[in-house]
């Protein structure tokens, strides 16, 4: 149970008696309190009669003492602490008095230990612990443990210090710099004096200035192997005077900020701490609630971890609420947390919790940055770039990017890729609870409208504008520029999820004109990836167009929706929507919209085997396009007409129509999807007319252009046609690869 014989009186005897009454061995008390076994043994044997207040508090908590018992233990400990000798009683030194600036010689002391106790219920973090151990190697390393509020930086460091490195140091010093607290930061001199006291410097020899105290601290640390933990640092300036001077000392700094200055001046080694994964999150819950309770509801436990976003602080609050109500199910708690309007309130306990931690982080930032943080919270998606951030704040992209970087430094944003940022779900909820000023949502929706139009112009040059801008349009100060089709398509692909969420936000807010406009700006991507499940989004756009009472928009949306349904094989629905689109356009005198509807109707009819009807519709579409002097729609109608004639075996007519359509314009530098499809018709028609060599050449050109552009639908079609006519052994491999890319594309 114990080690050695307890002292006959004083602090040691009292501590021994309290430990025996609690039924704890020295090892168990050491584990719970964070005080080493050796230190406990020395205390009980009277070798260390007056431990420091921090140590006494940890022992009292571990022993379960009430307030009176803790006060008694502290009182007895204080009687054993050395008192400063009055100046009048100090005997003169035998030799000459040292010069005034000489460091005070510390009294011999046991290995000082100011570390708080090890955290309870610590789980996981193996990669971070390994990274911290790596960062702590070498000469006088400075380890910078960084991460957002509530992610468990302090717990990680204390666990590492107590469990993995308990006996590796001559002493362990700790200071909470309170860089993100309400109580104010401790004075530098106060922290240094606590360190010096722990190292044996008597009170009457303490330096009067911070500079002198820092110098003395460095000199005392020079020949020691100390671990110095500087917790909750606000910035690099707060940390530098507290760095020890010894080459064998290890300093660990925790901060919500990245502290790049410390990396520059002191070669600090960053160790990033992120949120917990689902398994570690549920393990944390098990550590507080018990394994059986969590194991009884594994699905609900995982859901709680997800709703807390893996943030340890949030998970501990949830666990505390459940621990107070042992009869409450985890499923019921998860149902409550699912309500975004209540989630942050449920993740607060007394004066601590997610909101309090985020509020203190934000409090350290300039007012302008805090205001823009609130505006960023109104972004409807999960990722944003500097242009979207600029629109939300009604500023320019350069200024917005500066704000984004400042918030990322404070771990309120995460940069997920070059120029793209995201917020943790709980951080986003907190930002949305703050006052953001007028119209941030409308501004960012109009940013997407304007950027979408710019992308359409780059992806499909020469096409008519999709629509007029709404009367109350709020133009962004700057719109992203696209150099070519590939740049536009790359933007569409990256922004697809956020564009979809912007549509949902516009629909929910009743901004119907924005709803359908954003969807219609996405049509180049819909053409590019027609089988990617667009119908629900287009149905939302259709509701928006009808609510906006815009017949032109309704016809356009019906047309695109009908085409998507054709590609999905939902022919009955497609014909209904396409017929309605054609009728609406005809009644409103919109020749271009009517031509578009007839083209897509032709696709549906051809798939039903009604090739003559399909060709007649496309002939009518050609006439309407010529009447409207729209060469792009005319060419598109001729492309489909050529396709229907080829499918009917009318090779001469198909070849003539395709050749005429290809002569319309030169789209050098852009991916011309209609042109690729026309090359296919030419190749098939030439094969049908017996010109095998030229037919294969045209199909090969179409396949190469499609593969080069990433147009997988076109590549599959062209290679399939080539396989019917050529014995080239490489064709099958290319075809299989194209099919794989098409079916696995996200």
XYZ file of C-alpha atoms in Angstrom:
746
model
C 0.000 0.000 0.000
C 2.566 2.575 1.059
C 6.260 3.214 0.777
C 8.271 3.699 3.954
C 7.130 4.686 7.458
C 4.870 7.711 7.887
C 6.054 10.678 9.891
C 4.861 10.911 13.480
C 3.247 14.302 13.090
C 2.540 17.263 10.832
C 1.544 17.220 7.181
C 2.951 13.737 6.448
C 0.966 12.050 9.198
C -2.225 13.873 8.198
C -1.802 12.945 4.532
C -1.088 9.294 5.411
C -4.208 9.094 7.571
C -6.439 10.682 4.921
C -5.097 8.314 2.274
C -5.678 5.236 4.457
C -9.241 6.359 5.261
C -9.879 6.778 1.518
C -8.607 3.218 0.921
C -6.008 4.342 -1.608
C -2.494 3.114 -2.207
C 0.200 5.687 -2.937
C 0.139 4.555 -6.569
C -3.637 5.078 -6.794
C -3.446 8.509 -5.154
C -0.573 9.456 -7.454
C -2.558 8.388 -10.515
C -5.626 10.380 -9.439
C -3.860 13.538 -8.225
C -1.038 13.749 -10.750
C 1.553 13.911 -7.920
C 4.392 11.423 -8.328
C 4.679 8.368 -6.034
C 8.120 9.504 -4.948
C 6.808 12.917 -3.942
C 3.942 11.324 -1.977
C 6.365 8.998 -0.199
C 8.624 11.914 0.752
C 5.635 13.894 2.057
C 4.328 11.057 4.228
C 7.806 10.345 5.637
C 8.293 14.009 6.539
C 10.997 14.673 3.986
C 8.779 17.243 2.250
C 6.752 18.996 4.942
C 5.258 21.942 3.072
C 4.151 21.143 -0.472
C 2.969 23.960 -2.692
C -0.654 25.107 -2.782
C -1.252 23.645 -6.260
C -0.074 20.210 -5.039
C -2.235 20.421 -1.916
C -5.312 21.323 -3.967
C -4.731 18.329 -6.270
C -4.364 16.012 -3.272
C -7.500 17.364 -1.594
C -9.520 16.862 -4.768
C -8.172 13.341 -5.289
C -8.940 12.429 -1.665
C -12.497 13.767 -2.000
C -12.121 16.264 0.875
C -14.826 18.799 1.582
C -14.022 22.498 1.865
C -13.157 22.304 5.570
C -10.897 19.294 5.084
C -9.121 20.964 2.177
C -8.539 24.105 4.283
C -7.087 22.038 7.131
C -4.745 20.206 4.769
C -3.567 23.527 3.295
C -3.078 25.041 6.753
C -0.871 22.165 7.932
C 1.084 22.313 4.669
C 1.663 26.044 5.087
C 3.254 25.480 8.512
C 5.958 23.418 6.884
C 6.812 25.894 4.152
C 10.018 27.918 4.649
C 9.555 31.527 5.780
C 11.688 34.369 4.409
C 14.427 35.361 6.851
C 14.144 39.055 7.852
C 16.847 41.146 6.323
C 18.207 42.180 9.747
C 18.837 38.556 10.704
C 20.724 37.572 7.544
C 24.313 36.741 8.460
C 26.960 38.473 6.335
C 28.659 36.272 3.798
C 32.154 35.092 4.641
C 33.558 36.612 1.485
C 32.883 39.761 -0.473
C 29.253 40.664 -1.199
C 28.368 39.715 -4.804
C 27.532 42.437 -7.271
C 23.920 43.582 -7.318
C 23.052 41.881 -10.592
C 24.299 38.419 -9.595
C 21.665 35.699 -9.624
C 20.345 34.493 -6.297
C 21.544 31.023 -5.380
C 18.444 28.855 -4.910
C 17.997 26.644 -1.899
C 18.154 22.917 -2.609
C 14.635 21.662 -3.424
C 13.044 18.485 -4.645
C 12.107 18.337 -8.327
C 9.508 21.091 -8.661
C 6.169 20.074 -10.132
C 3.550 22.701 -10.952
C 1.625 20.594 -13.465
C -2.107 20.239 -12.876
C -3.290 16.660 -12.443
C -3.587 14.416 -15.465
C -6.938 14.706 -17.267
C -9.532 12.031 -16.563
C -11.302 10.210 -19.347
C -8.608 10.938 -21.931
C -9.036 8.840 -25.096
C -7.257 8.379 -28.409
C -4.928 10.999 -29.852
C -2.160 8.498 -30.643
C -0.962 10.449 -33.743
C -0.926 13.758 -31.856
C 0.910 12.245 -28.881
C 3.501 10.776 -31.236
C 3.850 14.127 -33.018
C 4.359 15.901 -29.694
C 7.033 13.409 -28.672
C 8.820 13.978 -31.986
C 8.576 17.737 -31.604
C 10.058 17.518 -28.080
C 13.362 16.053 -29.262
C 16.564 17.939 -29.952
C 18.137 20.952 -28.268
C 15.804 23.291 -26.329
C 12.747 22.430 -28.416
C 9.679 24.638 -28.372
C 6.535 22.652 -29.190
C 3.497 24.609 -30.349
C 0.249 22.686 -29.763
C -2.457 24.525 -31.713
C -6.120 23.972 -32.458
C -9.593 25.463 -32.056
C -11.305 26.199 -28.759
C -12.512 23.096 -26.960
C -10.486 20.624 -29.017
C -8.487 19.347 -26.029
C -5.036 20.898 -26.412
C -4.382 21.213 -22.684
C -5.650 17.693 -21.986
C -3.341 16.329 -24.670
C -0.275 18.068 -23.250
C -0.999 17.107 -19.640
C -1.675 13.499 -20.590
C 1.586 13.421 -22.545
C 3.532 14.996 -19.675
C 2.118 12.773 -16.929
C 1.878 9.427 -18.676
C 4.695 9.339 -21.167
C 7.259 11.603 -19.515
C 6.559 11.524 -15.780
C 10.185 10.845 -14.803
C 11.986 12.369 -17.743
C 12.544 15.847 -16.232
C 14.258 17.445 -13.241
C 11.185 19.594 -12.790
C 7.912 20.487 -14.457
C 6.627 24.052 -14.543
C 3.195 25.159 -15.663
C 1.484 28.502 -16.206
C -1.977 29.278 -17.540
C -1.393 32.468 -19.511
C -5.174 32.977 -19.817
C -4.866 34.436 -23.290
C -8.510 33.619 -23.991
C -10.131 34.096 -20.601
C -12.465 36.579 -18.934
C -10.297 36.949 -15.861
C -7.407 38.744 -17.548
C -3.888 37.578 -18.235
C -1.419 37.082 -15.377
C 1.390 39.603 -15.123
C 4.661 38.383 -16.589
C 6.458 39.034 -13.295
C 3.834 37.012 -11.410
C 4.405 33.963 -13.646
C 8.186 34.256 -13.445
C 8.132 34.567 -9.639
C 6.040 31.392 -9.375
C 8.586 29.601 -11.557
C 11.510 30.957 -9.505
C 9.840 29.983 -6.249
C 9.381 26.445 -7.528
C 13.085 26.395 -8.402
C 14.018 27.321 -4.812
C 14.494 31.083 -4.918
C 13.338 32.525 -1.549
C 10.861 35.372 -1.526
C 13.298 37.918 -0.149
C 15.654 37.293 -3.086
C 13.019 37.634 -5.810
C 13.893 40.168 -8.557
C 11.791 43.307 -8.651
C 11.510 43.593 -12.458
C 10.244 41.215 -15.121
C 13.482 41.503 -17.107
C 15.588 40.551 -14.093
C 13.239 37.702 -13.231
C 13.368 36.373 -16.806
C 17.168 36.512 -16.772
C 17.345 34.674 -13.460
C 14.903 32.044 -14.716
C 17.026 31.425 -17.804
C 20.191 31.079 -15.752
C 18.593 28.635 -13.296
C 17.218 26.564 -16.178
C 20.563 26.453 -17.982
C 21.810 23.311 -16.203
C 18.476 21.614 -15.665
C 16.192 19.428 -17.742
C 12.882 21.198 -17.253
C 9.508 20.786 -18.871
C 7.807 24.176 -19.160
C 4.139 24.178 -20.178
C 2.745 27.575 -21.211
C -0.979 27.073 -21.609
C -3.484 29.258 -23.491
C -0.997 31.685 -24.995
C -2.508 34.676 -26.761
C 0.453 35.506 -28.987
C 4.184 34.986 -29.431
C 5.100 38.107 -27.451
C 3.440 36.692 -24.335
C 5.523 33.508 -24.588
C 9.071 34.655 -25.397
C 10.101 36.008 -21.931
C 9.046 32.676 -20.381
C 11.236 30.454 -22.540
C 13.952 28.720 -20.458
C 17.574 29.028 -21.436
C 18.733 25.449 -20.980
C 19.570 23.293 -23.963
C 17.958 20.308 -22.232
C 14.693 22.095 -21.443
C 11.487 21.362 -23.330
C 8.827 24.035 -23.721
C 5.269 23.206 -24.750
C 2.976 26.079 -25.703
C -0.753 25.690 -26.324
C -2.779 28.265 -28.215
C -5.915 28.779 -30.272
C -3.773 30.893 -32.585
C -1.062 29.597 -34.893
C 1.651 31.896 -33.426
C 3.746 32.102 -36.606
C 6.067 34.595 -34.926
C 7.204 31.935 -32.471
C 7.958 29.631 -35.382
C 10.102 32.330 -37.000
C 12.061 33.499 -33.931
C 12.324 30.309 -31.871
C 11.889 27.521 -34.433
C 8.730 26.354 -32.688
C 7.454 23.023 -34.011
C 3.692 23.043 -34.589
C 1.552 20.086 -33.488
C -1.995 20.489 -34.813
C -4.894 19.111 -32.756
C -8.159 18.554 -34.605
C -11.550 17.180 -33.621
C -11.984 13.547 -32.601
C -13.098 10.854 -35.005
C -16.379 8.999 -34.336
C -14.735 6.085 -32.496
C -12.686 8.285 -30.159
C -15.734 10.502 -29.650
C -17.851 7.572 -28.467
C -14.946 6.357 -26.315
C -14.893 9.727 -24.587
C -18.610 9.337 -23.834
C -17.935 5.833 -22.484
C -15.258 7.181 -20.170
C -17.784 9.475 -18.476
C -21.044 7.527 -18.779
C -19.695 4.014 -18.530
C -19.072 1.456 -21.229
C -22.382 -0.380 -20.714
C -24.581 2.703 -21.142
C -22.893 3.678 -24.390
C -22.760 0.101 -25.656
C -26.535 -0.187 -25.154
C -27.087 2.627 -27.709
C -24.155 2.528 -30.162
C -26.013 4.266 -32.997
C -27.178 7.112 -30.762
C -23.684 7.465 -29.261
C -22.162 7.820 -32.714
C -24.868 10.327 -33.634
C -24.010 12.388 -30.539
C -20.341 12.383 -31.562
C -21.350 13.609 -35.035
C -23.661 16.338 -33.688
C -20.841 17.551 -31.459
C -18.596 17.614 -34.515
C -16.001 15.555 -32.641
C -15.244 18.544 -30.372
C -14.145 17.153 -26.981
C -15.528 20.147 -25.079
C -18.972 19.623 -26.614
C -18.824 15.879 -25.978
C -17.945 16.437 -22.311
C -20.869 18.823 -21.901
C -23.204 16.236 -23.429
C -21.735 13.552 -21.172
C -22.193 15.799 -18.129
C -25.859 16.369 -18.985
C -26.440 12.652 -19.435
C -24.530 11.795 -16.257
C -26.866 14.066 -14.283
C -29.869 12.197 -15.711
C -29.007 8.472 -15.648
C -32.481 7.503 -16.864
C -32.286 9.602 -20.013
C -31.509 7.782 -23.246
C -28.713 8.804 -25.571
C -31.223 8.739 -28.412
C -33.374 11.383 -26.696
C -30.317 13.580 -26.199
C -29.384 13.164 -29.857
C -32.913 14.166 -30.885
C -32.611 17.371 -28.854
C -29.204 18.211 -30.301
C -30.519 17.683 -33.838
C -32.422 20.968 -33.482
C -29.898 23.546 -34.709
C -31.784 26.315 -32.914
C -31.138 24.658 -29.531
C -27.836 22.888 -30.064
C -25.479 25.554 -28.763
C -27.636 26.167 -25.693
C -27.553 22.446 -24.901
C -23.763 22.483 -25.215
C -23.351 24.979 -22.368
C -23.082 24.055 -18.695
C -23.046 26.900 -16.175
C -20.308 29.312 -17.288
C -18.503 26.924 -19.616
C -19.268 25.324 -22.932
C -18.909 25.830 -26.641
C -20.418 29.315 -26.823
C -18.267 30.598 -23.968
C -15.092 29.205 -25.535
C -15.882 30.687 -28.951
C -16.885 34.021 -27.451
C -13.517 34.307 -25.710
C -11.671 33.415 -28.905
C -13.585 36.040 -30.857
C -13.036 38.613 -28.110
C -9.297 38.601 -28.928
C -9.903 39.689 -32.522
C -10.478 43.206 -33.871
C -14.104 44.358 -34.064
C -14.041 44.416 -37.875
C -12.891 40.790 -38.017
C -15.594 39.775 -35.526
C -18.270 41.483 -37.613
C -17.123 39.711 -40.759
C -17.055 36.420 -38.855
C -20.772 36.882 -38.179
C -21.371 37.620 -41.865
C -19.458 34.506 -42.921
C -21.844 32.516 -40.760
C -24.641 33.462 -43.178
C -22.954 31.586 -46.001
C -25.421 28.861 -46.985
C -22.820 26.235 -47.882
C -19.918 24.552 -46.170
C -16.988 25.989 -48.169
C -16.294 29.475 -49.440
C -13.625 31.395 -51.298
C -12.523 35.002 -51.043
C -15.115 36.130 -53.596
C -18.002 34.657 -51.611
C -16.527 36.093 -48.398
C -16.225 39.503 -50.072
C -19.870 39.384 -51.160
C -21.043 38.503 -47.639
C -19.106 41.424 -46.163
C -19.733 43.807 -49.095
C -16.008 44.330 -49.550
C -13.271 43.453 -52.036
C -11.709 39.970 -52.347
C -8.266 41.052 -51.094
C -9.697 42.495 -47.883
C -11.903 39.438 -47.476
C -8.923 37.106 -47.864
C -7.055 38.954 -45.123
C -10.017 38.372 -42.815
C -10.216 34.699 -43.781
C -6.538 34.211 -42.984
C -6.916 36.025 -39.658
C -9.850 33.794 -38.683
C -7.946 30.703 -39.809
C -5.018 31.747 -37.614
C -7.469 31.832 -34.688
C -8.820 28.392 -35.707
C -12.284 29.774 -36.361
C -11.885 28.719 -39.995
C -9.986 25.880 -41.638
C -8.331 26.199 -45.034
C -9.253 22.936 -46.774
C -7.420 23.661 -50.016
C -5.792 26.557 -51.852
C -8.179 29.487 -51.485
C -11.050 27.485 -49.919
C -12.140 27.726 -46.287
C -14.710 25.995 -44.093
C -16.172 26.362 -40.577
C -16.753 23.643 -38.017
C -20.507 23.047 -37.710
C -20.677 24.382 -34.139
C -18.595 27.426 -35.055
C -21.014 28.111 -37.920
C -24.000 27.896 -35.575
C -22.311 30.339 -33.214
C -21.515 32.758 -36.054
C -25.155 32.639 -37.166
C -26.255 33.614 -33.661
C -24.404 36.943 -33.957
C -25.658 40.153 -35.525
C -24.507 40.284 -39.159
C -26.132 43.433 -40.527
C -28.465 43.686 -43.519
C -28.608 41.421 -46.591
C -25.573 39.105 -46.288
C -27.567 36.160 -47.692
C -28.931 38.135 -50.632
C -25.459 39.478 -51.399
C -23.876 36.008 -51.492
C -26.745 34.614 -53.600
C -26.255 37.423 -56.108
C -22.530 36.650 -56.056
C -23.378 33.113 -57.183
C -25.708 34.436 -59.889
C -23.031 36.799 -61.232
C -20.256 34.205 -61.027
C -22.486 31.571 -62.636
C -23.153 33.863 -65.590
C -19.411 34.464 -65.975
C -18.838 30.693 -65.928
C -21.537 30.156 -68.582
C -19.898 32.763 -70.807
C -16.546 30.974 -70.528
C -17.929 27.448 -70.826
C -20.279 28.139 -73.728
C -19.008 31.262 -75.544
C -21.449 32.694 -78.029
C -24.571 31.505 -76.201
C -27.264 33.977 -75.335
C -27.437 35.173 -71.742
C -29.448 32.839 -69.545
C -31.749 35.542 -68.184
C -31.914 39.202 -67.138
C -30.734 40.034 -63.630
C -33.403 40.633 -60.954
C -34.459 44.231 -60.416
C -33.073 44.269 -56.853
C -29.794 42.559 -57.777
C -26.891 43.427 -55.455
C -23.795 43.222 -57.683
C -20.600 42.046 -55.960
C -17.658 44.413 -56.036
C -15.624 41.881 -57.980
C -16.553 38.786 -60.020
C -14.204 35.874 -60.623
C -12.850 35.704 -64.176
C -12.606 32.436 -66.132
C -10.005 32.079 -68.854
C -11.627 29.151 -70.661
C -14.138 26.350 -70.463
C -11.909 24.090 -68.344
C -11.542 26.800 -65.690
C -15.299 27.324 -65.616
C -16.054 23.598 -65.370
C -13.467 23.234 -62.585
C -15.253 25.994 -60.659
C -18.629 24.323 -61.208
C -17.288 20.996 -59.970
C -15.699 22.518 -56.863
C -18.736 24.636 -56.023
C -21.506 22.183 -56.904
C -22.448 21.288 -53.311
C -22.328 24.897 -52.188
C -24.369 26.026 -55.198
C -26.959 23.380 -54.315
C -27.048 24.621 -50.715
C -27.345 28.209 -51.966
C -30.400 27.171 -54.011
C -31.952 25.563 -50.917
C -31.250 28.687 -48.847
C -32.777 30.965 -51.492
C -35.855 28.725 -51.705
C -36.253 28.658 -47.891
C -35.910 32.453 -47.716
C -38.525 32.981 -50.429
C -35.971 34.553 -52.787
C -37.521 32.730 -55.729
C -35.853 34.759 -58.474
C -32.456 33.747 -57.104
C -33.532 30.120 -56.743
C -34.131 29.396 -60.415
C -31.399 31.731 -61.652
C -28.616 29.944 -59.753
C -29.823 26.581 -61.087
C -29.946 27.791 -64.690
C -26.362 29.086 -64.457
C -25.323 25.480 -63.762
C -26.505 24.114 -67.110
C -22.985 23.689 -68.590
C -22.184 21.324 -65.713
C -25.539 19.577 -66.174
C -24.660 19.030 -69.844
C -21.221 17.776 -68.823
C -22.545 15.350 -66.190
C -26.128 14.758 -67.211
C -26.565 11.530 -65.231
C -25.456 12.975 -61.885
C -28.907 13.194 -60.283
C -29.979 16.723 -61.185
C -33.771 16.202 -61.080
C -34.383 17.276 -57.420
C -32.432 20.505 -57.903
C -34.313 21.301 -61.114
C -37.637 20.598 -59.426
C -36.736 23.178 -56.778
C -35.880 25.627 -59.570
C -39.239 24.901 -61.188
C -41.043 25.744 -57.941
C -39.037 28.961 -57.749
C -39.856 29.983 -61.333
C -43.554 29.377 -60.777
C -43.528 31.259 -57.460
C -41.685 34.077 -59.237
C -44.421 34.024 -61.921
C -41.798 34.006 -64.678
C -43.054 32.038 -67.706
C -39.757 32.363 -69.549
C -37.860 30.882 -66.607
C -40.459 28.157 -66.146
C -40.128 27.086 -69.793
C -36.323 26.970 -69.584
C -36.323 24.959 -66.373
C -38.954 22.538 -67.720
C -36.806 22.004 -70.784
C -33.628 21.172 -68.846
C -35.576 18.999 -66.407
C -37.214 17.136 -69.272
C -33.847 16.434 -70.856
C -32.402 15.119 -67.569
C -35.430 12.845 -67.143
C -34.930 11.512 -70.683
C -31.338 10.625 -69.805
C -32.580 8.916 -66.637
C -35.096 6.883 -68.633
C -38.149 8.509 -67.047
C -39.821 9.010 -70.404
C -43.444 9.651 -69.360
C -42.427 12.459 -66.962
C -39.985 13.822 -69.516
C -42.601 14.075 -72.270
C -45.011 15.863 -69.912
C -42.429 18.462 -68.900
C -41.107 18.959 -72.430
C -44.591 19.383 -73.880
C -45.351 22.004 -71.218
C -42.052 23.770 -71.963
C -42.809 23.918 -75.700
C -46.355 25.240 -75.122
C -45.203 27.930 -72.673
C -42.502 29.125 -75.057
C -44.848 29.182 -78.052
C -47.507 31.163 -76.154
C -44.969 33.715 -75.006
C -43.370 34.020 -78.468
C -39.991 32.804 -77.187
C -38.612 31.167 -80.335
C -35.314 30.124 -78.743
C -36.995 28.437 -75.761
C -39.448 26.680 -78.097
C -36.569 25.457 -80.292
C -34.777 24.141 -77.212
C -37.888 22.253 -76.114
C -38.366 20.728 -79.572
C -34.732 19.562 -79.623
C -35.096 17.754 -76.304
C -38.505 16.384 -77.322
C -36.718 14.924 -80.317
C -34.277 13.120 -78.003
C -37.204 11.600 -76.092
C -39.052 10.587 -79.257
C -35.930 9.000 -80.752
C -35.484 6.841 -77.672
C -39.072 5.698 -78.115
C -38.273 4.733 -81.716
C -40.216 7.665 -83.244
C -37.271 8.863 -85.334
C -39.302 10.618 -88.028
C -41.178 12.694 -85.420
C -37.865 13.500 -83.752
C -36.376 14.692 -87.046
C -39.466 16.790 -87.868
C -39.253 18.494 -84.487
C -35.590 19.307 -85.041
C -36.320 20.684 -88.516
C -38.874 23.012 -86.896
C -36.265 23.947 -84.250
C -33.799 24.891 -87.027
C -36.433 27.194 -88.553
C -37.180 28.856 -85.186
C -33.483 29.378 -84.472
C -32.929 30.964 -87.886
C -35.916 33.217 -87.320
C -34.411 34.312 -83.982
C -30.952 34.592 -85.639
C -29.486 32.361 -82.937
C -26.654 30.464 -84.616
C -25.812 28.471 -81.464
C -29.308 26.983 -81.148
C -29.451 26.463 -84.921
C -26.228 24.453 -84.782
C -27.491 22.471 -81.799
C -30.759 21.662 -83.630
C -28.784 20.552 -86.681
C -26.569 18.346 -84.510
C -29.614 16.488 -83.180
C -31.210 16.388 -86.627
C -28.040 14.771 -88.007
C -28.165 12.244 -85.161
C -31.787 11.278 -85.881
C -31.061 10.900 -89.606
C -28.025 8.703 -88.857
C -30.084 6.525 -86.510
C -32.621 6.148 -89.349
C -29.866 5.006 -91.722
C -30.220 8.124 -93.873
C -26.445 8.374 -94.266
C -26.247 11.032 -96.990
C -28.635 13.391 -95.179
C -26.890 12.779 -91.864
C -23.445 13.470 -93.343
C -24.634 16.626 -95.118
C -26.320 18.042 -91.987
C -23.344 17.244 -89.725
C -20.851 18.764 -92.162
C -22.926 21.948 -92.508
C -23.250 22.299 -88.723
C -19.497 21.827 -88.222
C -18.800 24.686 -90.607
C -20.709 27.193 -88.492
C -17.937 28.424 -86.257
C -14.447 27.707 -84.981
C -14.279 27.144 -81.235
C -10.524 26.805 -80.982
C -9.407 26.715 -77.356
C -12.725 25.454 -75.997
C -14.226 22.007 -75.582
C -16.955 21.857 -78.193
C -19.339 19.105 -77.069
C -21.752 19.552 -80.020
C -18.712 19.451 -82.318
C -17.558 16.129 -80.807
C -21.045 14.687 -81.300
C -21.148 15.941 -84.900
C -17.792 14.266 -85.604
C -19.318 11.011 -84.371
C -22.257 11.387 -86.766
C -19.847 12.085 -89.619
C -17.809 8.991 -88.752
C -20.850 6.719 -88.506
C -22.321 8.127 -91.745
C -19.045 7.592 -93.614
C -18.906 4.014 -92.349
C -22.478 3.539 -93.507
C -21.555 4.855 -96.947
C -18.600 2.444 -97.172
C -15.728 4.867 -96.503
C -14.285 2.854 -93.637
C -10.888 4.560 -93.353
C -12.295 8.086 -93.175
C -15.125 6.993 -90.892
C -12.679 5.477 -88.411
C -10.500 8.585 -88.627
C -13.441 10.888 -87.713
C -14.558 8.633 -84.833
C -10.999 8.402 -83.516
C -10.731 12.204 -83.573
C -14.027 12.489 -81.681
C -12.874 9.940 -79.087
C -9.514 11.682 -78.573
C -11.127 15.105 -78.126
C -13.653 13.703 -75.647
C -10.964 11.870 -73.640
C -8.750 14.950 -73.586
C -11.584 17.147 -72.336
C -12.826 14.680 -69.718
C -16.140 14.367 -71.562
C -16.655 10.746 -70.539
C -20.134 10.350 -72.058
C -18.756 11.339 -75.456
C -15.672 9.148 -75.094
C -17.800 6.094 -74.317
C -20.073 6.715 -77.318
C -17.238 7.308 -79.788
C -15.201 4.319 -78.591
C -18.253 2.075 -78.709
C -18.792 3.055 -82.370
C -15.094 2.455 -83.108
C -15.206 -1.036 -81.577
C -17.871 -1.993 -84.105
C -15.619 -0.966 -87.000
C -11.988 -1.382 -85.923
C -9.816 -4.263 -84.714
C -7.331 -2.009 -82.902
C -6.488 -3.955 -79.694
C -6.078 -0.754 -77.627
C -9.694 0.340 -78.199
C -11.239 -2.084 -75.715
C -8.886 -0.934 -72.935
C -9.671 2.717 -73.665
C -13.390 1.972 -73.738
C -13.253 0.102 -70.401
C -11.288 2.955 -68.825
C -13.813 5.528 -70.064
C -16.719 3.467 -68.704
C -14.955 3.187 -65.345
C -14.367 6.932 -65.169
C -17.982 7.598 -66.091
C -19.455 5.223 -63.508
C -17.139 6.190 -60.641
C -17.240 9.951 -61.171
C -18.661 11.958 -58.282
